[in-house]
PDB file of C-alpha atoms and ligand atoms in Angstrom:
ATOM      1  CA  MET A 178      25.155  -7.772 -14.949  1.00 67.00           C
ATOM      2  CA  VAL A 179      22.252  -9.622 -13.321  1.00 63.00           C
ATOM      3  CA  ARG A 180      19.284  -7.387 -12.524  1.00 70.00           C
ATOM      4  CA  ASN A 181      16.095  -8.757 -11.014  1.00 82.00           C
ATOM      5  CA  LYS A 182      12.684  -7.105 -11.387  1.00 85.00           C
ATOM      6  CA  LEU A 183      13.009  -5.095  -8.174  1.00 87.00           C
ATOM      7  CA  LEU A 184      16.152  -3.424  -9.472  1.00 91.00           C
ATOM      8  CA  GLN A 185      15.067  -2.543 -12.985  1.00 89.00           C
ATOM      9  CA  GLY A 186      15.891   1.090 -13.753  1.00 88.00           C
ATOM     10  CA  VAL A 187      17.474   1.557 -10.339  1.00 94.00           C
ATOM     11  CA  THR A 188      20.774   3.440  -9.775  1.00 94.00           C
ATOM     12  CA  ILE A 189      23.340   0.990  -8.469  1.00 96.00           C
ATOM     13  CA  PRO A 190      25.705   2.546  -5.905  1.00 98.00           C
ATOM     14  CA  ARG A 191      29.324   2.454  -6.967  1.00 98.00           C
ATOM     15  CA  HIS A 192      30.633   1.822  -3.458  1.00 98.00           C
ATOM     16  CA  ILE A 193      28.716   0.104  -0.645  1.00 98.00           C
ATOM     17  CA  ALA A 194      30.088  -0.149   2.879  1.00 98.00           C
ATOM     18  CA  ILE A 195      28.569  -2.506   5.432  1.00 98.00           C
ATOM     19  CA  ILE A 196      28.641  -2.560   9.238  1.00 98.00           C
ATOM     20  CA  MET A 197      28.033  -6.260   9.803  1.00 98.00           C
ATOM     21  CA  ASP A 198      26.402  -6.041  13.210  1.00 98.00           C
ATOM     22  CA  GLY A 199      24.361  -8.649  15.041  1.00 98.00           C
ATOM     23  CA  ASN A 200      26.347 -11.872  14.654  1.00 97.00           C
ATOM     24  CA  GLY A 201      26.500 -12.331  18.423  1.00 96.00           C
ATOM     25  CA  ARG A 202      22.779 -11.694  19.006  1.00 98.00           C
ATOM     26  CA  TRP A 203      21.878 -13.962  16.086  1.00 98.00           C
ATOM     27  CA  ALA A 204      23.861 -16.770  17.727  1.00 98.00           C
ATOM     28  CA  LYS A 205      22.577 -16.050  21.255  1.00 98.00           C
ATOM     29  CA  LYS A 206      18.958 -16.272  20.101  1.00 98.00           C
ATOM     30  CA  ARG A 207      19.724 -19.773  18.812  1.00 98.00           C
ATOM     31  CA  MET A 208      21.702 -20.705  21.954  1.00 98.00           C
ATOM     32  CA  LEU A 209      24.847 -21.039  19.852  1.00 97.00           C
ATOM     33  CA  PRO A 210      28.321 -19.731  20.657  1.00 95.00           C
ATOM     34  CA  ARG A 211      29.146 -16.252  19.289  1.00 95.00           C
ATOM     35  CA  SER A 212      31.829 -17.819  17.087  1.00 94.00           C
ATOM     36  CA  VAL A 213      29.076 -19.634  15.171  1.00 96.00           C
ATOM     37  CA  GLY A 214      27.402 -16.282  14.607  1.00 97.00           C
ATOM     38  CA  HIS A 215      30.641 -14.881  13.203  1.00 96.00           C
ATOM     39  CA  LYS A 216      31.039 -17.910  10.915  1.00 96.00           C
ATOM     40  CA  HIS A 217      27.528 -17.398   9.532  1.00 97.00           C
ATOM     41  CA  GLY A 218      28.341 -13.697   9.248  1.00 97.00           C
ATOM     42  CA  MET A 219      31.456 -14.460   7.241  1.00 96.00           C
ATOM     43  CA  ASP A 220      29.522 -16.754   4.874  1.00 96.00           C
ATOM     44  CA  ARG A 221      26.870 -14.054   4.407  1.00 98.00           C
ATOM     45  CA  MET A 222      29.560 -11.464   3.793  1.00 97.00           C
ATOM     46  CA  ILE A 223      30.950 -13.536   0.891  1.00 96.00           C
ATOM     47  CA  GLY A 224      27.440 -14.133  -0.476  1.00 97.00           C
ATOM     48  CA  LEU A 225      26.596 -10.431  -0.364  1.00 98.00           C
ATOM     49  CA  MET A 226      29.856  -9.495  -2.070  1.00 97.00           C
ATOM     50  CA  GLU A 227      29.174 -11.895  -4.937  1.00 96.00           C
ATOM     51  CA  HIS A 228      25.625 -10.609  -5.277  1.00 97.00           C
ATOM     52  CA  ALA A 229      26.717  -6.968  -5.183  1.00 97.00           C
ATOM     53  CA  PHE A 230      29.319  -7.501  -7.932  1.00 97.00           C
ATOM     54  CA  ASP A 231      26.671  -9.307 -10.012  1.00 96.00           C
ATOM     55  CA  LEU A 232      24.590  -6.146  -9.757  1.00 96.00           C
ATOM     56  CA  GLY A 233      27.427  -3.910 -10.920  1.00 96.00           C
ATOM     57  CA  VAL A 234      28.622  -2.517  -7.589  1.00 97.00           C
ATOM     58  CA  GLN A 235      32.331  -1.705  -7.925  1.00 98.00           C
ATOM     59  CA  TYR A 236      33.586  -1.445  -4.345  1.00 98.00           C
ATOM     60  CA  ILE A 237      32.474  -3.130  -1.142  1.00 98.00           C
ATOM     61  CA  THR A 238      33.930  -2.250   2.218  1.00 98.00           C
ATOM     62  CA  VAL A 239      33.116  -4.370   5.256  1.00 98.00           C
ATOM     63  CA  TYR A 240      33.745  -3.571   8.908  1.00 98.00           C
ATOM     64  CA  ALA A 241      35.282  -6.866  10.032  1.00 96.00           C
ATOM     65  CA  LEU A 242      36.974  -5.736  13.251  1.00 96.00           C
ATOM     66  CA  SER A 243      37.131  -2.315  14.866  1.00 95.00           C
ATOM     67  CA  THR A 244      39.909  -0.973  17.059  1.00 93.00           C
ATOM     68  CA  GLU A 245      37.331  -1.098  19.896  1.00 92.00           C
ATOM     69  CA  ASN A 246      36.480  -4.765  19.101  1.00 93.00           C
ATOM     70  CA  LEU A 247      40.089  -5.589  19.999  1.00 93.00           C
ATOM     71  CA  LYS A 248      39.043  -5.134  23.642  1.00 94.00           C
ATOM     72  CA  ARG A 249      36.625  -8.091  23.421  1.00 94.00           C
ATOM     73  CA  PRO A 250      37.389 -11.259  25.413  1.00 94.00           C
ATOM     74  CA  GLN A 251      40.438 -13.078  24.048  1.00 94.00           C
ATOM     75  CA  GLU A 252      38.330 -16.175  23.396  1.00 93.00           C
ATOM     76  CA  GLU A 253      36.102 -14.269  20.964  1.00 92.00           C
ATOM     77  CA  LEU A 254      39.093 -12.621  19.274  1.00 95.00           C
ATOM     78  CA  ASP A 255      40.748 -16.029  18.893  1.00 94.00           C
ATOM     79  CA  GLY A 256      37.552 -17.275  17.238  1.00 93.00           C
ATOM     80  CA  LEU A 257      37.642 -14.359  14.779  1.00 94.00           C
ATOM     81  CA  PHE A 258      41.331 -14.932  14.078  1.00 95.00           C
ATOM     82  CA  ALA A 259      40.597 -18.636  13.484  1.00 94.00           C
ATOM     83  CA  LEU A 260      37.956 -17.577  10.941  1.00 93.00           C
ATOM     84  CA  PHE A 261      40.540 -15.474   9.175  1.00 92.00           C
ATOM     85  CA  ARG A 262      43.011 -18.351   9.197  1.00 91.00           C
ATOM     86  CA  ASN A 263      40.606 -21.089   8.097  1.00 90.00           C
ATOM     87  CA  ASN A 264      38.095 -19.370   5.861  1.00 87.00           C
ATOM     88  CA  PHE A 265      39.593 -16.132   4.644  1.00 84.00           C
ATOM     89  CA  ARG A 266      41.593 -17.377   1.658  1.00 81.00           C
ATOM     90  CA  GLU A 267      38.957 -19.756   0.349  1.00 86.00           C
ATOM     91  CA  GLY A 268      35.987 -17.435   0.829  1.00 89.00           C
ATOM     92  CA  LEU A 269      37.492 -14.192  -0.361  1.00 91.00           C
ATOM     93  CA  GLY A 270      39.678 -15.983  -2.949  1.00 90.00           C
ATOM     94  CA  LYS A 271      36.474 -17.010  -4.709  1.00 90.00           C
ATOM     95  CA  VAL A 272      35.363 -13.372  -4.896  1.00 93.00           C
ATOM     96  CA  CYS A 273      38.797 -12.059  -5.919  1.00 95.00           C
ATOM     97  CA  ALA A 274      39.062 -14.649  -8.705  1.00 92.00           C
ATOM     98  CA  ARG A 275      36.497 -12.522 -10.544  1.00 92.00           C
ATOM     99  CA  GLY A 276      39.145  -9.827 -10.962  1.00 96.00           C
ATOM    100  CA  VAL A 277      38.547  -8.054  -7.692  1.00 97.00           C
ATOM    101  CA  ARG A 278      41.287  -6.281  -5.742  1.00 97.00           C
ATOM    102  CA  LEU A 279      41.516  -6.865  -2.003  1.00 97.00           C
ATOM    103  CA  ARG A 280      42.689  -4.191   0.379  1.00 97.00           C
ATOM    104  CA  ALA A 281      42.947  -4.253   4.158  1.00 97.00           C
ATOM    105  CA  LEU A 282      42.066  -0.940   5.811  1.00 98.00           C
ATOM    106  CA  GLY A 283      43.258  -0.331   9.334  1.00 97.00           C
ATOM    107  CA  ASP A 284      46.206  -0.780  11.647  1.00 95.00           C
ATOM    108  CA  VAL A 285      46.830  -4.405  10.683  1.00 94.00           C
ATOM    109  CA  SER A 286      50.035  -4.446  12.720  1.00 93.00           C
ATOM    110  CA  LEU A 287      47.751  -5.124  15.714  1.00 94.00           C
ATOM    111  CA  LEU A 288      46.826  -8.539  14.257  1.00 95.00           C
ATOM    112  CA  PRO A 289      48.758 -11.801  14.766  1.00 95.00           C
ATOM    113  CA  GLU A 290      51.720 -11.930  12.374  1.00 96.00           C
ATOM    114  CA  ASP A 291      50.502 -14.857  10.259  1.00 95.00           C
ATOM    115  CA  ILE A 292      47.236 -13.024   9.546  1.00 95.00           C
ATOM    116  CA  VAL A 293      49.103  -9.878   8.534  1.00 95.00           C
ATOM    117  CA  GLU A 294      51.137 -12.005   6.116  1.00 95.00           C
ATOM    118  CA  GLU A 295      47.989 -13.605   4.738  1.00 93.00           C
ATOM    119  CA  LEU A 296      46.411 -10.196   4.156  1.00 94.00           C
ATOM    120  CA  ARG A 297      49.534  -8.749   2.558  1.00 96.00           C
ATOM    121  CA  MET A 298      49.783 -11.786   0.274  1.00 94.00           C
ATOM    122  CA  SER A 299      46.149 -11.434  -0.839  1.00 94.00           C
ATOM    123  CA  GLU A 300      46.689  -7.715  -1.429  1.00 96.00           C
ATOM    124  CA  ALA A 301      49.781  -8.395  -3.552  1.00 96.00           C
ATOM    125  CA  GLU A 302      48.086 -11.200  -5.526  1.00 95.00           C
ATOM    126  CA  THR A 303      45.151  -8.980  -6.469  1.00 96.00           C
ATOM    127  CA  ALA A 304      46.969  -5.646  -6.846  1.00 96.00           C
ATOM    128  CA  GLN A 305      46.797  -5.819 -10.639  1.00 97.00           C
ATOM    129  CA  TYR A 306      42.993  -5.725 -10.686  1.00 97.00           C
ATOM    130  CA  GLU A 307      41.386  -2.377 -11.325  1.00 94.00           C
ATOM    131  CA  GLY A 308      37.837  -1.138 -11.146  1.00 94.00           C
ATOM    132  CA  ARG A 309      36.457  -3.545  -8.557  1.00 97.00           C
ATOM    133  CA  GLY A 310      37.554  -3.989  -4.994  1.00 98.00           C
ATOM    134  CA  ILE A 311      36.753  -5.476  -1.627  1.00 97.00           C
ATOM    135  CA  ASN A 312      38.072  -3.634   1.373  1.00 98.00           C
ATOM    136  CA  ILE A 313      38.317  -5.372   4.702  1.00 97.00           C
ATOM    137  CA  ALA A 314      38.319  -2.842   7.529  1.00 98.00           C
ATOM    138  CA  VAL A 315      40.201  -4.709  10.202  1.00 97.00           C
ATOM    139  CA  CYS A 316      41.690  -3.189  13.373  1.00 96.00           C
ATOM    140  CA  TYR A 317      40.022  -0.140  11.859  1.00 97.00           C
ATOM    141  CA  GLY A 318      38.818   2.932  13.665  1.00 97.00           C
ATOM    142  CA  ALA A 319      37.997   6.202  11.909  1.00 98.00           C
ATOM    143  CA  ARG A 320      39.477   8.327  14.685  1.00 97.00           C
ATOM    144  CA  ASP A 321      42.656   6.259  14.577  1.00 96.00           C
ATOM    145  CA  GLU A 322      42.733   6.657  10.775  1.00 97.00           C
ATOM    146  CA  ILE A 323      42.339  10.442  11.049  1.00 98.00           C
ATOM    147  CA  VAL A 324      45.022  10.729  13.748  1.00 97.00           C
ATOM    148  CA  HIS A 325      47.398   8.644  11.589  1.00 96.00           C
ATOM    149  CA  ALA A 326      46.688  10.924   8.633  1.00 97.00           C
ATOM    150  CA  VAL A 327      47.256  14.096  10.681  1.00 97.00           C
ATOM    151  CA  ASN A 328      50.597  12.753  11.877  1.00 96.00           C
ATOM    152  CA  LYS A 329      51.609  11.902   8.304  1.00 96.00           C
ATOM    153  CA  ALA A 330      50.725  15.469   7.255  1.00 96.00           C
ATOM    154  CA  ILE A 331      52.796  16.883  10.129  1.00 96.00           C
ATOM    155  CA  GLU A 332      55.750  14.682   9.105  1.00 97.00           C
ATOM    156  CA  LYS A 333      55.490  16.028   5.565  1.00 95.00           C
ATOM    157  CA  GLY A 334      55.343  19.549   6.948  1.00 96.00           C
ATOM    158  CA  GLU A 335      52.673  20.534   4.438  1.00 87.00           C
ATOM    159  CA  LYS A 336      49.299  22.211   4.902  1.00 93.00           C
ATOM    160  CA  VAL A 337      46.510  19.884   3.765  1.00 95.00           C
ATOM    161  CA  THR A 338      43.485  20.383   1.554  1.00 96.00           C
ATOM    162  CA  GLU A 339      40.381  18.190   1.713  1.00 95.00           C
ATOM    163  CA  ASP A 340      41.730  16.143  -1.202  1.00 95.00           C
ATOM    164  CA  SER A 341      45.326  15.880  -0.048  1.00 96.00           C
ATOM    165  CA  PHE A 342      44.092  14.867   3.417  1.00 97.00           C
ATOM    166  CA  ALA A 343      41.887  12.145   1.909  1.00 97.00           C
ATOM    167  CA  ASP A 344      45.039  10.835   0.205  1.00 97.00           C
ATOM    168  CA  LEU A 345      46.564  10.199   3.644  1.00 97.00           C
ATOM    169  CA  LEU A 346      43.681   8.006   4.825  1.00 98.00           C
ATOM    170  CA  TYR A 347      43.634   4.192   4.622  1.00 97.00           C
ATOM    171  CA  THR A 348      41.055   4.593   1.839  1.00 97.00           C
ATOM    172  CA  HIS A 349      43.285   6.918  -0.219  1.00 95.00           C
ATOM    173  CA  ASP A 350      42.661   5.305  -3.603  1.00 91.00           C
ATOM    174  CA  LEU A 351      38.971   4.546  -3.138  1.00 97.00           C
ATOM    175  CA  PRO A 352      35.884   6.607  -3.905  1.00 97.00           C
ATOM    176  CA  ASP A 353      33.788   7.580  -0.867  1.00 97.00           C
ATOM    177  CA  PRO A 354      30.995   5.128  -0.056  1.00 98.00           C
ATOM    178  CA  ASP A 355      27.699   6.035  -1.720  1.00 98.00           C
ATOM    179  CA  LEU A 356      25.695   3.822   0.605  1.00 98.00           C
ATOM    180  CA  ILE A 357      26.499   2.650   4.132  1.00 98.00           C
ATOM    181  CA  ILE A 358      24.372  -0.191   5.443  1.00 98.00           C
ATOM    182  CA  ARG A 359      24.242  -1.202   9.094  1.00 98.00           C
ATOM    183  CA  THR A 360      22.460  -4.355  10.180  1.00 98.00           C
ATOM    184  CA  GLY A 361      21.542  -5.346  13.730  1.00 98.00           C
ATOM    185  CA  LYS A 362      19.048  -2.611  14.700  1.00 98.00           C
ATOM    186  CA  GLU A 363      21.553  -0.056  15.991  1.00 97.00           C
ATOM    187  CA  VAL A 364      21.441   3.387  14.386  1.00 98.00           C
ATOM    188  CA  ARG A 365      24.986   4.698  14.579  1.00 98.00           C
ATOM    189  CA  LEU A 366      28.277   4.661  12.662  1.00 98.00           C
ATOM    190  CA  SER A 367      30.483   3.319  15.484  1.00 97.00           C
ATOM    191  CA  ASN A 368      33.716   4.945  14.324  1.00 97.00           C
ATOM    192  CA  PHE A 369      33.371   3.695  10.728  1.00 98.00           C
ATOM    193  CA  LEU A 370      34.564   5.821   7.774  1.00 98.00           C
ATOM    194  CA  LEU A 371      33.718   9.104   9.530  1.00 98.00           C
ATOM    195  CA  TYR A 372      35.634  11.312   7.075  1.00 98.00           C
ATOM    196  CA  GLN A 373      34.483   9.399   3.988  1.00 98.00           C
ATOM    197  CA  ALA A 374      30.821   9.229   5.073  1.00 98.00           C
ATOM    198  CA  ALA A 375      30.270  13.001   4.758  1.00 97.00           C
ATOM    199  CA  TYR A 376      27.773  12.533   1.899  1.00 96.00           C
ATOM    200  CA  SER A 377      27.041   8.814   2.100  1.00 98.00           C
ATOM    201  CA  GLU A 378      23.435   7.691   2.227  1.00 98.00           C
ATOM    202  CA  LEU A 379      22.768   5.655   5.377  1.00 98.00           C
ATOM    203  CA  TYR A 380      20.533   2.594   5.582  1.00 98.00           C
ATOM    204  CA  PHE A 381      19.731   0.750   8.808  1.00 98.00           C
ATOM    205  CA  SER A 382      18.294  -2.751   8.860  1.00 98.00           C
ATOM    206  CA  GLN A 383      16.467  -4.464  11.698  1.00 98.00           C
ATOM    207  CA  LYS A 384      17.943  -7.787  10.617  1.00 98.00           C
ATOM    208  CA  MET A 385      20.950  -9.380  12.279  1.00 98.00           C
ATOM    209  CA  PHE A 386      23.827  -9.663   9.811  1.00 98.00           C
ATOM    210  CA  PRO A 387      23.685 -13.468   9.269  1.00 98.00           C
ATOM    211  CA  GLU A 388      20.063 -13.100   8.137  1.00 98.00           C
ATOM    212  CA  PHE A 389      20.598 -10.068   5.863  1.00 98.00           C
ATOM    213  CA  SER A 390      19.794 -11.668   2.501  1.00 98.00           C
ATOM    214  CA  ASP A 391      20.647 -10.759  -1.083  1.00 98.00           C
ATOM    215  CA  LYS A 392      17.057  -9.541  -1.374  1.00 97.00           C
ATOM    216  CA  ASP A 393      17.584  -7.281   1.650  1.00 98.00           C
ATOM    217  CA  LEU A 394      20.569  -5.783  -0.159  1.00 98.00           C
ATOM    218  CA  ASP A 395      18.374  -5.215  -3.220  1.00 97.00           C
ATOM    219  CA  LYS A 396      15.837  -3.404  -1.006  1.00 97.00           C
ATOM    220  CA  ALA A 397      18.574  -1.198   0.452  1.00 98.00           C
ATOM    221  CA  ILE A 398      19.697  -0.333  -3.078  1.00 98.00           C
ATOM    222  CA  VAL A 399      16.123   0.506  -4.143  1.00 97.00           C
ATOM    223  CA  ASP A 400      15.835   2.754  -1.079  1.00 97.00           C
ATOM    224  CA  PHE A 401      19.170   4.379  -1.958  1.00 97.00           C
ATOM    225  CA  SER A 402      18.085   5.051  -5.514  1.00 95.00           C
ATOM    226  CA  LYS A 403      15.032   6.989  -4.269  1.00 94.00           C
ATOM    227  CA  ARG A 404      17.176   9.463  -2.338  1.00 94.00           C
ATOM    228  CA  THR A 405      18.066  12.829  -3.835  1.00 84.00           C
ATOM    229  CA  ARG A 406      21.768  13.396  -3.347  1.00 82.00           C
ATOM    230  CA  ARG A 407      22.220  17.134  -3.301  1.00 81.00           C
ATOM    231  CA  PHE A 408      25.752  17.316  -1.879  1.00 83.00           C
ATOM    232  CA  GLY A 409      24.819  20.623  -0.284  1.00 83.00           C
ATOM    233  CA  LYS A 410      23.292  22.117  -3.451  1.00 79.00           C
ATOM    234  CA  THR A 411      19.674  23.084  -4.123  1.00 84.00           C
ATOM    235  CA  ASP A 412      17.244  21.013  -6.217  1.00 83.00           C
ATOM    236  CA  GLU A 413      17.310  23.752  -8.866  1.00 83.00           C
ATOM    237  CA  GLN A 414      21.074  23.589  -9.116  1.00 81.00           C
ATOM    238  CA  LEU A 415      20.892  19.839  -9.590  1.00 79.00           C
ATOM    239  CA  SER A 416      18.425  20.041 -12.452  1.00 76.00           C
TER     240      SER A 416
HETATM  241  C1  LIG B 256      29.634  -7.459  14.882  1.00 80.48           C
HETATM  242  O1  LIG B 256      28.704  -8.338  15.454  1.00 80.48           O
HETATM  243  C2  LIG B 256      30.546  -8.214  14.053  1.00 80.48           C
HETATM  244  C3  LIG B 256      31.887  -8.336  14.294  1.00 80.48           C
HETATM  245  C4  LIG B 256      32.587  -7.722  15.421  1.00 80.48           C
HETATM  246  C5  LIG B 256      32.714  -9.150  13.429  1.00 80.48           C
HETATM  247  C6  LIG B 256      32.260  -9.213  12.018  1.00 80.48           C
HETATM  248  C7  LIG B 256      33.038 -10.246  11.319  1.00 80.48           C
HETATM  249  C8  LIG B 256      32.522 -11.075  10.368  1.00 80.48           C
HETATM  250  C9  LIG B 256      31.151 -10.995   9.840  1.00 80.48           C
HETATM  251  C10 LIG B 256      33.306 -12.148   9.774  1.00 80.48           C
HETATM  252  C11 LIG B 256      34.757 -12.000   9.878  1.00 80.48           C
HETATM  253  C12 LIG B 256      35.308 -11.474   8.659  1.00 80.48           C
HETATM  254  C13 LIG B 256      36.484 -11.888   8.202  1.00 80.48           C
HETATM  255  C14 LIG B 256      37.123 -11.204   7.035  1.00 80.48           C
HETATM  256  C15 LIG B 256      37.185 -13.023   8.835  1.00 80.48           C
HETATM  257  P1  LIG B 256      28.633  -8.427  17.028  1.00 80.48           P
HETATM  258  O2  LIG B 256      29.498  -9.540  17.471  1.00 80.48           O
HETATM  259  O3  LIG B 256      28.969  -7.100  17.620  1.00 80.48           O
HETATM  260  O4  LIG B 256      27.143  -8.787  17.240  1.00 80.48           O
HETATM  261  P2  LIG B 256      26.245  -8.357  18.490  1.00 80.48           P
HETATM  262  O5  LIG B 256      26.110  -6.852  18.412  1.00 80.48           O
HETATM  263  O6  LIG B 256      24.968  -9.046  18.220  1.00 80.48           O
HETATM  264  O7  LIG B 256      26.949  -8.837  19.725  1.00 80.48           O
END
């Protein structure tokens, strides 16, 4: 585990989720096409994953494409799909080679068939790895996830508990995120992990995602480690 000075004695979150916002604005400011922003975003995503695993983070979930993003102009979607096709295997393969399991979270059936195959193949190839994972939320929407889960429960004809309901979500075998980071200045969750975020610590960065550095991640983790997570209890109960 590589710890720099800033992170000495700091609690490392087990599961970090990231809303990678601001690729488009980053590109616009530089008079570049949005697709270039997404490419830089993808490169940064890989860099952050490697850094986070170096620090001892176990799970990283990234919001790569929301159900609402699917309504973006076809040209932009095609650019994102091209990124998947051309850079996905190489970039994420490098991360997974460290013994990291890849999971896709979302209604992937909405993606082009070849991409679904690619995702399923990567999931199968890494399924044997335990303890560390990257989760790509793609064609993901929390409301959609909850509705899917409710329908599964109805099909089973069983009453649910909080735990049995969580088992019906896309994230069924993952711990809830300890820390959710959103870049790009907006202060909202945008339909991301709404059920799982009940007790997540939230961190909002002014930086656009392509410029969110490893050091910025360290700062978010330091901020996280200063929070008191009471999970509804009192301070006295915690001590
Ligand atoms: C939000 O920025 C970002 C997205 C909709 C896509 C994020 C995708 C990546 C970083 C890379 C793709 C990942 C894979 C696995 C291929 P925005 O476009 O909404 O930015 P804006 O708010 O500035 O317009």
